[in-house]
CSV table of C-alpha atoms in Angstrom, one decimal:
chain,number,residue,atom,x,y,z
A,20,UNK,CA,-0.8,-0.5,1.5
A,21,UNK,CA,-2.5,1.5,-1.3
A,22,UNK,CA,-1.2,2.2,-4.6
A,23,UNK,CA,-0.9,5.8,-5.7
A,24,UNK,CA,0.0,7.9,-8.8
A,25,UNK,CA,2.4,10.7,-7.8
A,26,UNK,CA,1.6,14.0,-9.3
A,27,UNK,CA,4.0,16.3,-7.5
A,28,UNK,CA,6.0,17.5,-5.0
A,29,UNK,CA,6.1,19.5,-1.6
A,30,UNK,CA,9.1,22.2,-0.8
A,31,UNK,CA,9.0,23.1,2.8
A,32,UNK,CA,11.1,26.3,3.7
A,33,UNK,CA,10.5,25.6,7.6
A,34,UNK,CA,9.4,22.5,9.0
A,35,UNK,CA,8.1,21.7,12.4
A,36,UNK,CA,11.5,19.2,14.3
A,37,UNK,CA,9.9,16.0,14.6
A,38,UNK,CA,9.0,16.1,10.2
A,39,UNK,CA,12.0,13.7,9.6
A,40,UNK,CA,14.9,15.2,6.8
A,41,UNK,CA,13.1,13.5,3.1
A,42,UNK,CA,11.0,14.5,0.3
A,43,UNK,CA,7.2,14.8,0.5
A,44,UNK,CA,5.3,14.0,-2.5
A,45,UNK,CA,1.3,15.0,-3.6
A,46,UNK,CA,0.2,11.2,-4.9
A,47,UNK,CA,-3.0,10.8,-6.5
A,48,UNK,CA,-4.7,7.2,-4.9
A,49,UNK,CA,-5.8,5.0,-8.0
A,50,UNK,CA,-9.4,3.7,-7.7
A,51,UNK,CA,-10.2,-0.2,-8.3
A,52,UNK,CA,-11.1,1.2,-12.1
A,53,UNK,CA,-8.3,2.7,-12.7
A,54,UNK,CA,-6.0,-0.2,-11.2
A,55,UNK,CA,-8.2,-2.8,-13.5
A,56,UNK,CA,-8.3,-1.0,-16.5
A,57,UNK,CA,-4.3,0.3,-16.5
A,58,UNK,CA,-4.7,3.2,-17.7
A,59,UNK,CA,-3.8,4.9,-14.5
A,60,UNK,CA,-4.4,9.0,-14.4
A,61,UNK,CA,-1.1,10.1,-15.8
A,62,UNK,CA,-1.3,13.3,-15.3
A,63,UNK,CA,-5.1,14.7,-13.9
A,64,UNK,CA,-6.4,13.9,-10.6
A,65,UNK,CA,-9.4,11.4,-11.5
A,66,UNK,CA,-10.0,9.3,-9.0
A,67,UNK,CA,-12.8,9.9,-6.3
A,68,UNK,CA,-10.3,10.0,-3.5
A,69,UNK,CA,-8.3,13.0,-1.9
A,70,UNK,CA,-4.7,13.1,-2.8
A,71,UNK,CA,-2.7,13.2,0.5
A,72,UNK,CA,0.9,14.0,1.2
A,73,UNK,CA,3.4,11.1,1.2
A,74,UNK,CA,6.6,11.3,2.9
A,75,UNK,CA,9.3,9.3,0.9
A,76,UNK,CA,13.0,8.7,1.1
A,77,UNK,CA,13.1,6.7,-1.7
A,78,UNK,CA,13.3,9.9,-4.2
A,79,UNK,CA,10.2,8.8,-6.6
A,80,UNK,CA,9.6,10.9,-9.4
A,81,UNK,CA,5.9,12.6,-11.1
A,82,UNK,CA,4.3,9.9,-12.8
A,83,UNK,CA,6.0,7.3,-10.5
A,84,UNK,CA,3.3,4.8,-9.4
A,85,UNK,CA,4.3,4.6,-5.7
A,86,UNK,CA,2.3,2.1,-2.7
A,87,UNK,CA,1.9,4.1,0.3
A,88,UNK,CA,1.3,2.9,3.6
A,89,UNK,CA,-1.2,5.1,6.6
A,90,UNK,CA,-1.8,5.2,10.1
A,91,UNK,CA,0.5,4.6,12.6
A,92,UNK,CA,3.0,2.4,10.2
A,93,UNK,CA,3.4,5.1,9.2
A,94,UNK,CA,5.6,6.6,11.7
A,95,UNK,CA,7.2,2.9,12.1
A,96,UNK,CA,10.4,3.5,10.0
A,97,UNK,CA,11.5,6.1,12.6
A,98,UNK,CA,13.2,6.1,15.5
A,99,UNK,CA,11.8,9.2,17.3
A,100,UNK,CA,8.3,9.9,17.2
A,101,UNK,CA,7.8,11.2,13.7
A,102,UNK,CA,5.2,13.6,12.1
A,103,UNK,CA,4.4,11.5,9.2
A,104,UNK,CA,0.7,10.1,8.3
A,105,UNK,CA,1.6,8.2,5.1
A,106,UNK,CA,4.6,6.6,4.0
A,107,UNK,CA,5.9,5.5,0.8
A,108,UNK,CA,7.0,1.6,0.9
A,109,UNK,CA,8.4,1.4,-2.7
A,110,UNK,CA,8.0,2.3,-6.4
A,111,UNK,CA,6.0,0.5,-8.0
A,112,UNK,CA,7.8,-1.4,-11.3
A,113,UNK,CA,4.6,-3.1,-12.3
A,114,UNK,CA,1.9,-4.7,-11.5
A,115,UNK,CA,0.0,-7.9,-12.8
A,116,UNK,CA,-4.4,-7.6,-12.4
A,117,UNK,CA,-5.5,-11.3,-12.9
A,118,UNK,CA,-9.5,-10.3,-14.9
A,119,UNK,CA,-10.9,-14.0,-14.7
A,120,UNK,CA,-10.8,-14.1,-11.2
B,14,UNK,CA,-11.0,6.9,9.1
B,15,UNK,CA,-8.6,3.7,8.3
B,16,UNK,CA,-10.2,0.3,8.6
B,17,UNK,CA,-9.2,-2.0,11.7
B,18,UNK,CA,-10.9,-4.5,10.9
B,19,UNK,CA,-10.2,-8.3,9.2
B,20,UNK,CA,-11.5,-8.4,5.7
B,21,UNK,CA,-12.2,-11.1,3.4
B,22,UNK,CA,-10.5,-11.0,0.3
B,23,UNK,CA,-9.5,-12.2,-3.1
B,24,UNK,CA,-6.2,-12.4,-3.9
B,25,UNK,CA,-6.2,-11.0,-8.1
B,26,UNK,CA,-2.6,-9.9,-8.8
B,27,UNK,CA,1.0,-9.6,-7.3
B,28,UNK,CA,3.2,-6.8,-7.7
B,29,UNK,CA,6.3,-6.5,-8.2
B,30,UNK,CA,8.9,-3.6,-6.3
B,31,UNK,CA,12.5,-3.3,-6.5
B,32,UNK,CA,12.8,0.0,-5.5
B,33,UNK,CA,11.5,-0.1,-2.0
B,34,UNK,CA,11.7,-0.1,2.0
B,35,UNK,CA,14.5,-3.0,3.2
B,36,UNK,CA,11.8,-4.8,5.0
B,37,UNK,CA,10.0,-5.9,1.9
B,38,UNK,CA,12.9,-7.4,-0.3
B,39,UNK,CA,12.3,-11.2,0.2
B,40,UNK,CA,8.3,-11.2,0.4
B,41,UNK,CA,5.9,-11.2,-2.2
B,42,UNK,CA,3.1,-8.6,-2.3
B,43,UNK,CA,-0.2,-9.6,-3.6
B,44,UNK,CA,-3.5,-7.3,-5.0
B,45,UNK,CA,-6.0,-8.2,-2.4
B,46,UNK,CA,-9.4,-7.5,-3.4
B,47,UNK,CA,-11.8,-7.1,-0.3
B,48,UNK,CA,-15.2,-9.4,-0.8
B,49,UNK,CA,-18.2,-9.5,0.7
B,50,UNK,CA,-19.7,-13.1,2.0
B,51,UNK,CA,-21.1,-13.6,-1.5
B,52,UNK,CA,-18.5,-12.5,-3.0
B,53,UNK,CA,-19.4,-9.4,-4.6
B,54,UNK,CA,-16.2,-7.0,-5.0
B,55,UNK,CA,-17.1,-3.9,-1.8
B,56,UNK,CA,-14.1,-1.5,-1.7
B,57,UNK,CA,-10.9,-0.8,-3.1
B,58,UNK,CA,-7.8,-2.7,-3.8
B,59,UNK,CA,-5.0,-3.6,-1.1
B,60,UNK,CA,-1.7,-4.9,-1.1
B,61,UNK,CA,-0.9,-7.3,1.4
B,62,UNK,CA,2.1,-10.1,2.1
B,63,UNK,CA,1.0,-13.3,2.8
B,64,UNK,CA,3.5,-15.0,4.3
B,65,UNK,CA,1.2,-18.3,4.5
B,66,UNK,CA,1.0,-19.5,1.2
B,67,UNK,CA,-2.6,-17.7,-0.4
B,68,UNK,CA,-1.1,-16.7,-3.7
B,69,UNK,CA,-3.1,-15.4,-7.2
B,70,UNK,CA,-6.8,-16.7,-6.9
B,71,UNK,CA,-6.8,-18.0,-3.3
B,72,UNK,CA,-9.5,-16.3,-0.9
B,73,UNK,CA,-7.5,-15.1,2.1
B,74,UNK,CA,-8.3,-13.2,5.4
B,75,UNK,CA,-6.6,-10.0,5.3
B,76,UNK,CA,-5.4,-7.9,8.8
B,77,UNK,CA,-4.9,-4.6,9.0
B,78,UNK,CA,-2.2,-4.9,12.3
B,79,UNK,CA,0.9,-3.6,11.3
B,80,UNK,CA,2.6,-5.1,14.6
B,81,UNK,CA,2.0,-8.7,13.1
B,82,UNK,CA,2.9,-7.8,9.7
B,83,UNK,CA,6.3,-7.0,11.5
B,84,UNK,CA,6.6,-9.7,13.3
B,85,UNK,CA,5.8,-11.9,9.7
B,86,UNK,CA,8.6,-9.3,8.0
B,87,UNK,CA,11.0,-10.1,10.7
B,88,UNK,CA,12.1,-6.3,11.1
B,89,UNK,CA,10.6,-3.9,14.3
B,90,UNK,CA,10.8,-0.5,11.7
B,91,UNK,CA,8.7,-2.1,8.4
B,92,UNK,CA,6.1,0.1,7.7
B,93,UNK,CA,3.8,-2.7,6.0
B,94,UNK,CA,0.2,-2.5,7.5
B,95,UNK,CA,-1.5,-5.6,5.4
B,96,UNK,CA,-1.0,-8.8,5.5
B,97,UNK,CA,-3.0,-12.5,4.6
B,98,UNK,CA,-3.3,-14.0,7.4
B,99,UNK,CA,-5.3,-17.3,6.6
B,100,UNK,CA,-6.2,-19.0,3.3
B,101,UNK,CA,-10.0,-19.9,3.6
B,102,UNK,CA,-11.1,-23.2,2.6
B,103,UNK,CA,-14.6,-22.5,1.8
């Protein structure tokens, strides 16, 4: 589980049947940095890695921090075989970085 | 690609998420650092449960198998991947 900035939102007109019904959000992934220092990207796109689609059926918001979950836990919330690479395990409230460790 | 392997890491930080999937209420979730074998910080920051006691500051093996993680969770549709599955001594 990876936590990830979420900095939009997908609107499918079609969608292929085994997409489950929910939301899919663009989230940003927030680099080690950007974790550590707090000040997570708001709003650009800074960190190093791709931002990825995350399905969600939690209904998180832009600017949520949200910790999304790939592979094939993915797909282990469903019941039929689902087209779904990440998943989005909760919104984030916050978060405690312990520096002197 | 995803890791499949068992990493050594740190534990710096929990989190904290009320919002979330059903499976997680009831378990805390910890920042797991990964570590190389002297310690230096290699790769990014993972959350992970650890339902064996690590907590902030404990040095923990983390696995990537989701179908233990369930098994720890208690609940065959939880879609957490990480979790600590040993507190190292040394």
């Amino acid at each position: 589980m990876k936590i990830a900035r979420v900095i939009g939102r997908v609107v499918l007109s079609k969608k292929d049947g085994n997409l489950p019904d929910g939301f899919l959000l663009i989230a940003s992934p927030l680099c080690r940095s950007e974790i550590v220092s707090g000040k997570c990207a708001g709003s650009g796109v800074s960190s190093e890695q791709p931002n990825l689609v995350v399905f969600d059926a939690l209904g998180a918001r832009q600017g949520d921090l949200i910790s999304y979950v790939e592979g094939a836990e993915a797909t282990a919330p469903f019941d039929s075989p689902a087209a779904v690479d990440a998943y989005n395990v909760g919104i984030v409230d916050f978060y405690n970085y312990n520096r002197n460790l | 690609m995803l890791k499949q392997e068992m990493q050594i890491a740190k534990i710096v930080g929990n989190m904290v998420m009320t919002h979330a999937h059903s499976s997680v209420s009831g378990n805390a979730l910890f920042l797991c650092q990964p570590i190389d074998e002297n310690g230096a910080e290699c790769g990014g920051i993972i959350v992970a449960i650890s339902p064996f006691g690590g907590g902030v500051g404990s040095r923990v093996l983390i696995s990537t198998d989701g179908s233990a993680a369930r098994e720890y969770v208690g609940d065959k549709h939880s879609p957490i991947r990480n979790s600590a599955i040993c507190v190292l001594d040394d």
